Amino acid sequence: MKRQRFFIGILVALLSMTLTAGLSQAQAPPPEGEVQPEGEVGIAAVGAYIPVQGRLTDASGNPLNGTFNNVSLRIYETGSGGSILCQVTPPSLQVSNGLFSTSIPCSSSVVNGQQLYLGVQVGTDTEMSPRQPIYPVPYAFSLKPGANIIDNSSGTLLVVQNNGSGRGVYGYSLSGEGVRGWSEAGSGVHGHSTTGVSLMASGTGVIKSTADTDWNVSPLNIVPGDASGDGDLKIVHSTQFGWVALYSAGADDCTALLPVDVGAYLFGTRVKFSEFHFCYSMADTDLDDKITQVDVEYVRTNGTNQSLCSFTTDVSSTTWTCQTCTAASPVDIYGPLFARFTLHFVGDTSNDRIRLGHMFVRLVE
């Protein structure tokens, strides 16, 4: 009974002193406006230990002195039962005027924000009960799961630097987002690497973006269609300005096809067709020559076509003008893309020209 009273005194003192030790590790933030140096910084990694301090007394409350080798300290994730996650029995615990200091080696995979408990045992006695919960120091709350780090600073809010060959930041999620960044004006997530990969999505993971992707298309790739009269369509390439001029040598109505090479996936995410933008102008001031329809389609694996959008308004202009063919809703792309231009010509000379210039496909995820 005498030994039991002795160790209850140790346990209470341990828990009280542990909080004091933890607080001594917290650091105040740098002064406002202070810039942290970039590149390699001479900061050693924090040791994987939980510091413990306490006070030993005898049953009468008198502080003890000497060397002890039978005090065991253990870390659990439950208040009773369970497996030992970390433990230490110092071979020579130095005690002076009742005070001692030691540490429990413990991996960061254990101290990960979960509730932990401290158990104490001396010699062959049973472990003291109840185990005492270990609480974080105030600033450590900002690093537990679900915590937010919030500030209105114009500088960097969080810097993770690894000067070795490993990862600076690793994100994992079973079904959600491993890493997510958001910013009103700057970079939500910024990666930099001198020789390695600054941002990587591995396995079946993807990099997703809600921003549109505009895929430029060159009109210089345009070719005559295969409908009746398309053999009369003549195409003049302006390699100086990057546009093409089309005119008919006979037929009033012709079609022209523009193949569009676009990826079906961007960074692991299937893209969807949203819009096709095209710009045009006519050489004839009477505006009789016109574009009567624009269709964007893709070719299925069975050779048939799938319509993505149709622009059915007659358009003609002596100045460069742009129009948009918009899908009713974004459509997955499963094959080669092409735009079909239906053209009407009044005359059959090169003076009756329709020019096609800047074009792009808008893709969304």
Short mmCIF file of C-alpha atoms in Angstrom, two decimals:
data_model
loop_
_atom_site.label_atom_id
_atom_site.label_comp_id
_atom_site.label_asym_id
_atom_site.label_seq_id
_atom_site.Cartn_x
_atom_site.Cartn_y
_atom_site.Cartn_z
CA MET A 1 0.00 0.00 0.00
CA LYS A 2 2.88 2.30 0.71
CA ARG A 3 4.32 1.86 -2.80
CA GLN A 4 0.92 2.50 -4.40
CA ARG A 5 0.51 5.86 -2.70
CA PHE A 6 4.03 6.67 -3.79
CA PHE A 7 3.27 6.12 -7.48
CA ILE A 8 -0.04 7.95 -7.46
CA GLY A 9 1.96 10.99 -6.46
CA ILE A 10 4.27 10.44 -9.43
CA LEU A 11 1.39 10.11 -11.90
CA VAL A 12 -0.29 13.35 -10.91
CA ALA A 13 2.99 15.22 -11.02
CA LEU A 14 3.87 13.73 -14.39
CA LEU A 15 0.73 14.95 -16.05
CA SER A 16 1.04 18.40 -14.58
CA MET A 17 4.64 18.77 -15.67
CA THR A 18 4.03 17.30 -19.15
CA LEU A 19 1.78 20.23 -20.06
CA THR A 20 4.46 22.65 -18.91
CA ALA A 21 7.05 20.92 -21.06
CA GLY A 22 4.75 20.96 -24.07
CA LEU A 23 4.12 24.66 -23.77
CA SER A 24 7.84 25.31 -23.79
CA GLN A 25 7.96 23.85 -27.33
CA ALA A 26 5.44 26.31 -28.77
CA GLN A 27 6.87 29.28 -30.62
CA ALA A 28 5.32 32.64 -31.32
CA PRO A 29 4.82 33.57 -35.00
CA PRO A 30 7.49 35.79 -36.60
CA PRO A 31 6.96 39.55 -36.51
CA GLU A 32 4.51 40.94 -39.07
CA GLY A 33 6.20 41.42 -42.42
CA GLU A 34 9.19 39.22 -41.65
CA VAL A 35 10.23 37.17 -44.70
CA GLN A 36 11.53 33.67 -44.20
CA PRO A 37 14.72 32.88 -46.20
CA GLU A 38 14.32 30.71 -49.28
CA GLY A 39 16.52 27.79 -50.22
CA GLU A 40 18.21 25.57 -47.67
CA VAL A 41 17.73 26.62 -44.08
CA GLY A 42 19.86 25.32 -41.22
CA ILE A 43 17.05 23.86 -39.11
CA ALA A 44 17.38 20.37 -37.69
CA ALA A 45 14.39 18.03 -37.68
CA VAL A 46 12.45 17.74 -34.41
CA GLY A 47 13.20 14.50 -32.55
CA ALA A 48 10.41 11.90 -32.41
CA TYR A 49 10.02 12.03 -28.63
CA ILE A 50 7.35 13.04 -26.13
CA PRO A 51 9.03 14.95 -23.28
CA VAL A 52 7.93 14.03 -19.74
CA GLN A 53 8.80 15.76 -16.47
CA GLY A 54 7.62 14.88 -13.00
CA ARG A 55 8.23 14.85 -9.27
CA LEU A 56 8.87 11.79 -7.09
CA THR A 57 7.97 11.73 -3.42
CA ASP A 58 7.63 9.09 -0.80
CA ALA A 59 4.36 8.20 0.90
CA SER A 60 4.79 11.17 3.24
CA GLY A 61 5.32 13.65 0.41
CA ASN A 62 9.09 14.01 0.87
CA PRO A 63 11.03 14.51 -2.38
CA LEU A 64 13.32 11.63 -3.33
CA ASN A 65 16.85 11.59 -4.71
CA GLY A 66 18.81 8.96 -6.54
CA THR A 67 18.71 6.74 -9.64
CA PHE A 68 15.66 4.61 -10.55
CA ASN A 69 15.48 1.86 -13.20
CA ASN A 70 11.95 0.52 -12.81
CA VAL A 71 9.66 3.36 -13.93
CA SER A 72 7.83 2.45 -17.15
CA LEU A 73 5.95 5.06 -19.21
CA ARG A 74 3.57 3.93 -21.99
CA ILE A 75 1.36 5.57 -24.61
CA TYR A 76 -2.03 4.11 -25.62
CA GLU A 77 -4.92 5.16 -27.85
CA THR A 78 -7.52 3.95 -25.35
CA GLY A 79 -8.24 4.78 -21.72
CA SER A 80 -8.07 1.10 -20.78
CA GLY A 81 -6.88 -2.05 -22.51
CA GLY A 82 -5.56 -1.76 -26.03
CA SER A 83 -2.06 -2.11 -27.38
CA ILE A 84 1.02 -0.19 -26.34
CA LEU A 85 1.90 2.33 -29.04
CA CYS A 86 5.07 3.75 -27.48
CA GLN A 87 6.94 3.01 -24.27
CA VAL A 88 10.15 3.55 -22.36
CA THR A 89 11.73 2.29 -19.13
CA PRO A 90 14.76 4.52 -18.53
CA PRO A 91 17.68 2.38 -17.28
CA SER A 92 18.87 5.14 -14.99
CA LEU A 93 16.26 7.80 -14.24
CA GLN A 94 18.05 10.58 -12.36
CA VAL A 95 15.98 12.20 -9.59
CA SER A 96 17.14 15.33 -7.76
CA ASN A 97 15.05 16.85 -4.99
CA GLY A 98 12.14 14.82 -6.38
CA LEU A 99 12.39 16.24 -9.90
CA PHE A 100 13.13 14.17 -12.98
CA SER A 101 12.96 14.55 -16.74
CA THR A 102 12.82 11.92 -19.50
CA SER A 103 11.19 11.32 -22.86
CA ILE A 104 9.16 8.62 -24.62
CA PRO A 105 10.28 7.73 -28.16
CA CYS A 106 7.14 7.85 -30.31
CA SER A 107 6.60 7.97 -34.07
CA SER A 108 4.75 10.87 -35.69
CA SER A 109 2.36 8.26 -37.11
CA VAL A 110 1.15 7.78 -33.53
CA VAL A 111 1.06 11.45 -32.54
CA ASN A 112 -1.24 12.27 -35.47
CA GLY A 113 -4.08 14.12 -33.77
CA GLN A 114 -5.80 11.09 -32.24
CA GLN A 115 -6.56 11.02 -28.51
CA LEU A 116 -3.68 9.41 -26.59
CA TYR A 117 -3.34 8.25 -22.98
CA LEU A 118 -0.35 7.98 -20.64
CA GLY A 119 0.09 4.87 -18.50
CA VAL A 120 2.63 4.54 -15.66
CA GLN A 121 3.93 1.39 -14.03
CA VAL A 122 6.67 0.87 -11.47
CA GLY A 123 8.41 -2.45 -11.02
CA THR A 124 6.03 -5.40 -10.82
CA ASP A 125 3.07 -3.33 -9.65
CA THR A 126 0.06 -3.14 -11.94
CA GLU A 127 -0.19 -0.11 -14.17
CA MET A 128 -1.78 2.86 -12.41
CA SER A 129 -5.46 3.43 -13.17
CA PRO A 130 -7.02 5.42 -14.66
CA ARG A 131 -4.67 6.33 -17.51
CA GLN A 132 -4.42 10.03 -18.01
CA PRO A 133 -5.37 11.66 -21.36
CA ILE A 134 -2.66 13.63 -23.16
CA TYR A 135 -3.90 16.99 -24.38
CA PRO A 136 -2.19 19.16 -27.01
CA VAL A 137 -0.59 22.46 -26.17
CA PRO A 138 -2.63 25.43 -27.50
CA TYR A 139 -0.75 26.04 -30.76
CA ALA A 140 -0.75 22.33 -31.59
CA PHE A 141 -4.54 22.50 -32.10
CA SER A 142 -3.80 24.11 -35.48
CA LEU A 143 -2.14 20.88 -36.66
CA LYS A 144 -4.72 18.28 -35.64
CA PRO A 145 -6.99 16.67 -38.31
CA GLY A 146 -9.75 19.01 -39.40
CA ALA A 147 -7.92 22.10 -38.15
CA ASN A 148 -7.74 25.35 -40.14
CA ILE A 149 -4.74 27.65 -40.47
CA ILE A 150 -6.22 31.06 -41.26
CA ASP A 151 -4.61 34.47 -41.65
CA ASN A 152 -4.86 37.57 -43.85
CA SER A 153 -1.11 37.85 -44.39
CA SER A 154 0.28 38.80 -47.80
CA GLY A 155 3.10 36.31 -47.30
CA THR A 156 3.20 32.52 -47.45
CA LEU A 157 0.89 30.93 -44.88
CA LEU A 158 2.51 27.50 -44.75
CA VAL A 159 5.91 26.31 -45.98
CA VAL A 160 6.87 22.64 -46.05
CA GLN A 161 10.50 22.09 -47.11
CA ASN A 162 12.34 18.83 -47.50
CA ASN A 163 16.03 19.18 -48.28
CA GLY A 164 16.36 15.45 -48.85
CA SER A 165 15.08 13.23 -51.65
CA GLY A 166 11.64 12.55 -50.17
CA ARG A 167 8.32 14.32 -50.58
CA GLY A 168 7.63 17.77 -49.19
CA VAL A 169 3.89 17.16 -48.91
CA TYR A 170 1.98 13.91 -49.33
CA GLY A 171 -1.77 13.83 -49.62
CA TYR A 172 -3.97 10.73 -49.60
CA SER A 173 -7.68 10.13 -49.57
CA LEU A 174 -9.59 6.86 -49.87
CA SER A 175 -12.32 8.40 -52.03
CA GLY A 176 -12.11 12.20 -51.70
CA GLU A 177 -9.43 14.79 -52.42
CA GLY A 178 -5.89 14.07 -51.29
CA VAL A 179 -4.83 17.72 -51.51
CA ARG A 180 -7.03 20.71 -52.23
CA GLY A 181 -5.96 24.33 -52.61
CA TRP A 182 -8.06 27.47 -52.99
CA SER A 183 -7.18 31.13 -53.40
CA GLU A 184 -9.15 34.25 -54.29
CA ALA A 185 -6.28 35.80 -56.24
CA GLY A 186 -3.00 33.92 -55.82
CA SER A 187 -1.97 30.26 -56.09
CA GLY A 188 -4.10 27.76 -54.19
CA VAL A 189 -1.31 25.18 -54.45
CA HIS A 190 2.18 26.02 -55.67
CA GLY A 191 4.83 23.40 -56.31
CA HIS A 192 8.51 23.99 -57.08
CA SER A 193 11.31 21.53 -57.66
CA THR A 194 14.87 22.06 -58.85
CA THR A 195 15.30 18.61 -60.39
CA GLY A 196 12.33 16.44 -59.38
CA VAL A 197 8.56 16.60 -59.77
CA SER A 198 6.88 19.63 -58.21
CA LEU A 199 3.33 18.27 -58.47
CA MET A 200 2.40 14.64 -59.13
CA ALA A 201 -0.79 12.58 -59.21
CA SER A 202 0.00 8.86 -59.22
CA GLY A 203 -1.96 5.65 -59.64
CA THR A 204 -5.53 6.20 -60.73
CA GLY A 205 -5.57 9.67 -59.18
CA VAL A 206 -6.21 12.77 -61.27
CA ILE A 207 -5.52 16.49 -61.19
CA LYS A 208 -8.85 18.26 -61.53
CA SER A 209 -9.64 21.85 -62.38
CA THR A 210 -12.93 23.71 -62.66
CA ALA A 211 -11.27 26.27 -64.94
CA ASP A 212 -11.94 26.14 -68.70
CA THR A 213 -9.24 25.01 -71.12
CA ASP A 214 -9.13 26.77 -74.50
CA TRP A 215 -7.56 24.53 -77.16
CA ASN A 216 -6.38 26.58 -80.14
CA VAL A 217 -7.20 25.24 -83.60
CA SER A 218 -5.37 26.20 -86.81
CA PRO A 219 -7.59 26.93 -89.83
CA LEU A 220 -4.68 25.99 -92.08
CA ASN A 221 -5.73 22.33 -91.63
CA ILE A 222 -9.13 22.84 -93.30
CA VAL A 223 -10.00 20.57 -96.27
CA PRO A 224 -12.94 20.29 -98.72
CA GLY A 225 -15.86 18.09 -97.68
CA ASP A 226 -17.12 15.03 -99.58
CA ALA A 227 -20.61 16.27 -100.47
CA SER A 228 -21.82 17.06 -103.98
CA GLY A 229 -20.15 20.24 -105.20
CA ASP A 230 -17.37 20.18 -102.60
CA GLY A 231 -14.90 19.38 -105.35
CA ASP A 232 -15.38 22.97 -106.59
CA LEU A 233 -14.19 24.39 -103.25
CA LYS A 234 -10.84 26.10 -103.49
CA ILE A 235 -8.71 26.86 -100.45
CA VAL A 236 -5.97 29.48 -100.31
CA HIS A 237 -3.68 29.33 -97.26
CA SER A 238 -2.31 32.57 -95.89
CA THR A 239 0.75 31.32 -94.08
CA GLN A 240 1.71 34.91 -93.33
CA PHE A 241 -1.44 35.69 -91.34
CA GLY A 242 -2.55 32.17 -90.37
CA TRP A 243 -6.01 32.24 -92.00
CA VAL A 244 -7.51 30.55 -95.05
CA ALA A 245 -9.62 31.98 -97.88
CA LEU A 246 -12.29 29.76 -99.44
CA TYR A 247 -14.13 30.29 -102.71
CA SER A 248 -16.07 28.14 -105.17
CA ALA A 249 -15.15 27.51 -108.79
CA GLY A 250 -18.69 26.42 -109.63
CA ALA A 251 -21.09 25.15 -106.97
CA ASP A 252 -23.06 27.68 -104.91
CA ASP A 253 -23.02 25.56 -101.75
CA CYS A 254 -19.98 23.74 -100.41
CA THR A 255 -18.80 22.23 -97.14
CA ALA A 256 -15.36 22.39 -95.56
CA LEU A 257 -14.05 20.11 -92.82
CA LEU A 258 -11.63 21.16 -90.08
CA PRO A 259 -10.05 18.30 -88.05
CA VAL A 260 -9.36 19.14 -84.41
CA ASP A 261 -6.73 17.16 -82.54
CA VAL A 262 -7.58 17.36 -78.86
CA GLY A 263 -6.78 15.05 -75.95
CA ALA A 264 -9.57 12.96 -74.44
CA TYR A 265 -7.92 13.30 -71.01
CA LEU A 266 -6.11 16.14 -69.29
CA PHE A 267 -4.04 15.12 -66.24
CA GLY A 268 -6.12 11.97 -65.84
CA THR A 269 -9.54 13.63 -66.14
CA ARG A 270 -11.75 13.06 -69.18
CA VAL A 271 -12.46 16.40 -70.83
CA LYS A 272 -15.83 17.55 -72.09
CA PHE A 273 -16.60 19.66 -75.14
CA SER A 274 -18.30 22.94 -74.25
CA GLU A 275 -17.90 25.45 -77.12
CA PHE A 276 -16.32 26.03 -80.51
CA HIS A 277 -15.27 29.61 -81.31
CA PHE A 278 -14.58 30.67 -84.90
CA CYS A 279 -13.78 33.99 -86.55
CA TYR A 280 -14.47 34.98 -90.18
CA SER A 281 -14.66 37.82 -92.69
CA MET A 282 -15.85 38.22 -96.31
CA ALA A 283 -14.08 40.02 -99.13
CA ASP A 284 -17.26 40.98 -101.03
CA THR A 285 -18.95 44.09 -99.61
CA ASP A 286 -22.42 43.01 -100.77
CA LEU A 287 -22.33 40.21 -98.13
CA ASP A 288 -23.91 37.63 -100.46
CA ASP A 289 -21.26 35.08 -99.53
CA LYS A 290 -21.98 33.64 -96.10
CA ILE A 291 -21.55 30.85 -93.59
CA THR A 292 -24.94 29.17 -93.25
CA GLN A 293 -24.15 26.50 -90.65
CA VAL A 294 -21.37 25.16 -88.44
CA ASP A 295 -21.52 21.69 -86.88
CA VAL A 296 -19.02 20.16 -84.47
CA GLU A 297 -18.98 16.36 -84.24
CA TYR A 298 -16.75 13.50 -83.20
CA VAL A 299 -16.26 10.11 -84.80
CA ARG A 300 -17.41 7.07 -82.84
CA THR A 301 -15.48 3.80 -82.83
CA ASN A 302 -18.06 2.31 -85.24
CA GLY A 303 -17.42 5.09 -87.78
CA THR A 304 -20.62 7.07 -87.18
CA ASN A 305 -20.69 10.70 -86.04
CA GLN A 306 -21.88 12.15 -82.74
CA SER A 307 -23.10 15.75 -82.85
CA LEU A 308 -21.70 18.08 -80.20
CA CYS A 309 -23.17 21.44 -81.26
CA SER A 310 -24.77 23.22 -84.24
CA PHE A 311 -24.64 26.90 -85.18
CA THR A 312 -27.48 27.50 -87.67
CA THR A 313 -27.54 31.30 -88.15
CA ASP A 314 -26.43 32.77 -91.50
CA VAL A 315 -23.48 35.08 -90.85
CA SER A 316 -21.49 37.42 -93.09
CA SER A 317 -19.23 40.37 -92.32
CA THR A 318 -16.61 42.46 -94.11
CA THR A 319 -14.69 42.81 -90.82
CA TRP A 320 -13.33 40.02 -88.69
CA THR A 321 -16.19 38.76 -86.51
CA CYS A 322 -16.37 35.83 -84.10
CA GLN A 323 -19.21 33.45 -83.25
CA THR A 324 -19.68 30.54 -80.85
CA CYS A 325 -21.18 27.11 -81.36
CA THR A 326 -22.27 25.96 -77.89
CA ALA A 327 -23.25 22.50 -76.70
CA ALA A 328 -26.54 22.21 -74.82
CA SER A 329 -24.46 20.81 -71.96
CA PRO A 330 -20.79 19.72 -71.78
CA VAL A 331 -20.29 16.45 -73.68
CA ASP A 332 -17.63 13.77 -73.14
CA ILE A 333 -15.27 13.39 -76.10
CA TYR A 334 -14.72 9.77 -77.16
CA GLY A 335 -13.24 10.18 -80.64
CA PRO A 336 -11.58 12.47 -83.20
CA LEU A 337 -13.18 15.90 -83.34
CA PHE A 338 -13.98 17.95 -86.45
CA ALA A 339 -15.93 21.10 -87.42
CA ARG A 340 -18.08 21.15 -90.56
CA PHE A 341 -18.61 24.55 -92.24
CA THR A 342 -21.53 24.89 -94.67
CA LEU A 343 -20.77 27.78 -97.06
CA HIS A 344 -22.82 29.67 -99.65
CA PHE A 345 -21.22 31.55 -102.54
CA VAL A 346 -22.99 33.85 -105.01
CA GLY A 347 -20.08 34.13 -107.41
CA ASP A 348 -17.51 31.60 -108.56
CA THR A 349 -14.35 33.70 -108.55
CA SER A 350 -11.60 34.31 -106.02
CA ASN A 351 -13.14 37.72 -105.34
CA ASP A 352 -16.04 35.93 -103.60
CA ARG A 353 -14.04 34.66 -100.67
CA ILE A 354 -14.89 33.60 -97.14
CA ARG A 355 -11.94 33.85 -94.78
CA LEU A 356 -11.65 31.72 -91.65
CA GLY A 357 -9.17 32.76 -88.97
CA HIS A 358 -8.76 32.41 -85.23
CA MET A 359 -10.52 29.36 -83.73
CA PHE A 360 -10.47 27.40 -80.49
CA VAL A 361 -12.33 24.63 -78.70
CA ARG A 362 -13.35 25.24 -75.09
CA LEU A 363 -12.98 22.19 -72.87
CA VAL A 364 -14.25 21.67 -69.33
CA GLU A 365 -13.85 18.87 -66.80
#
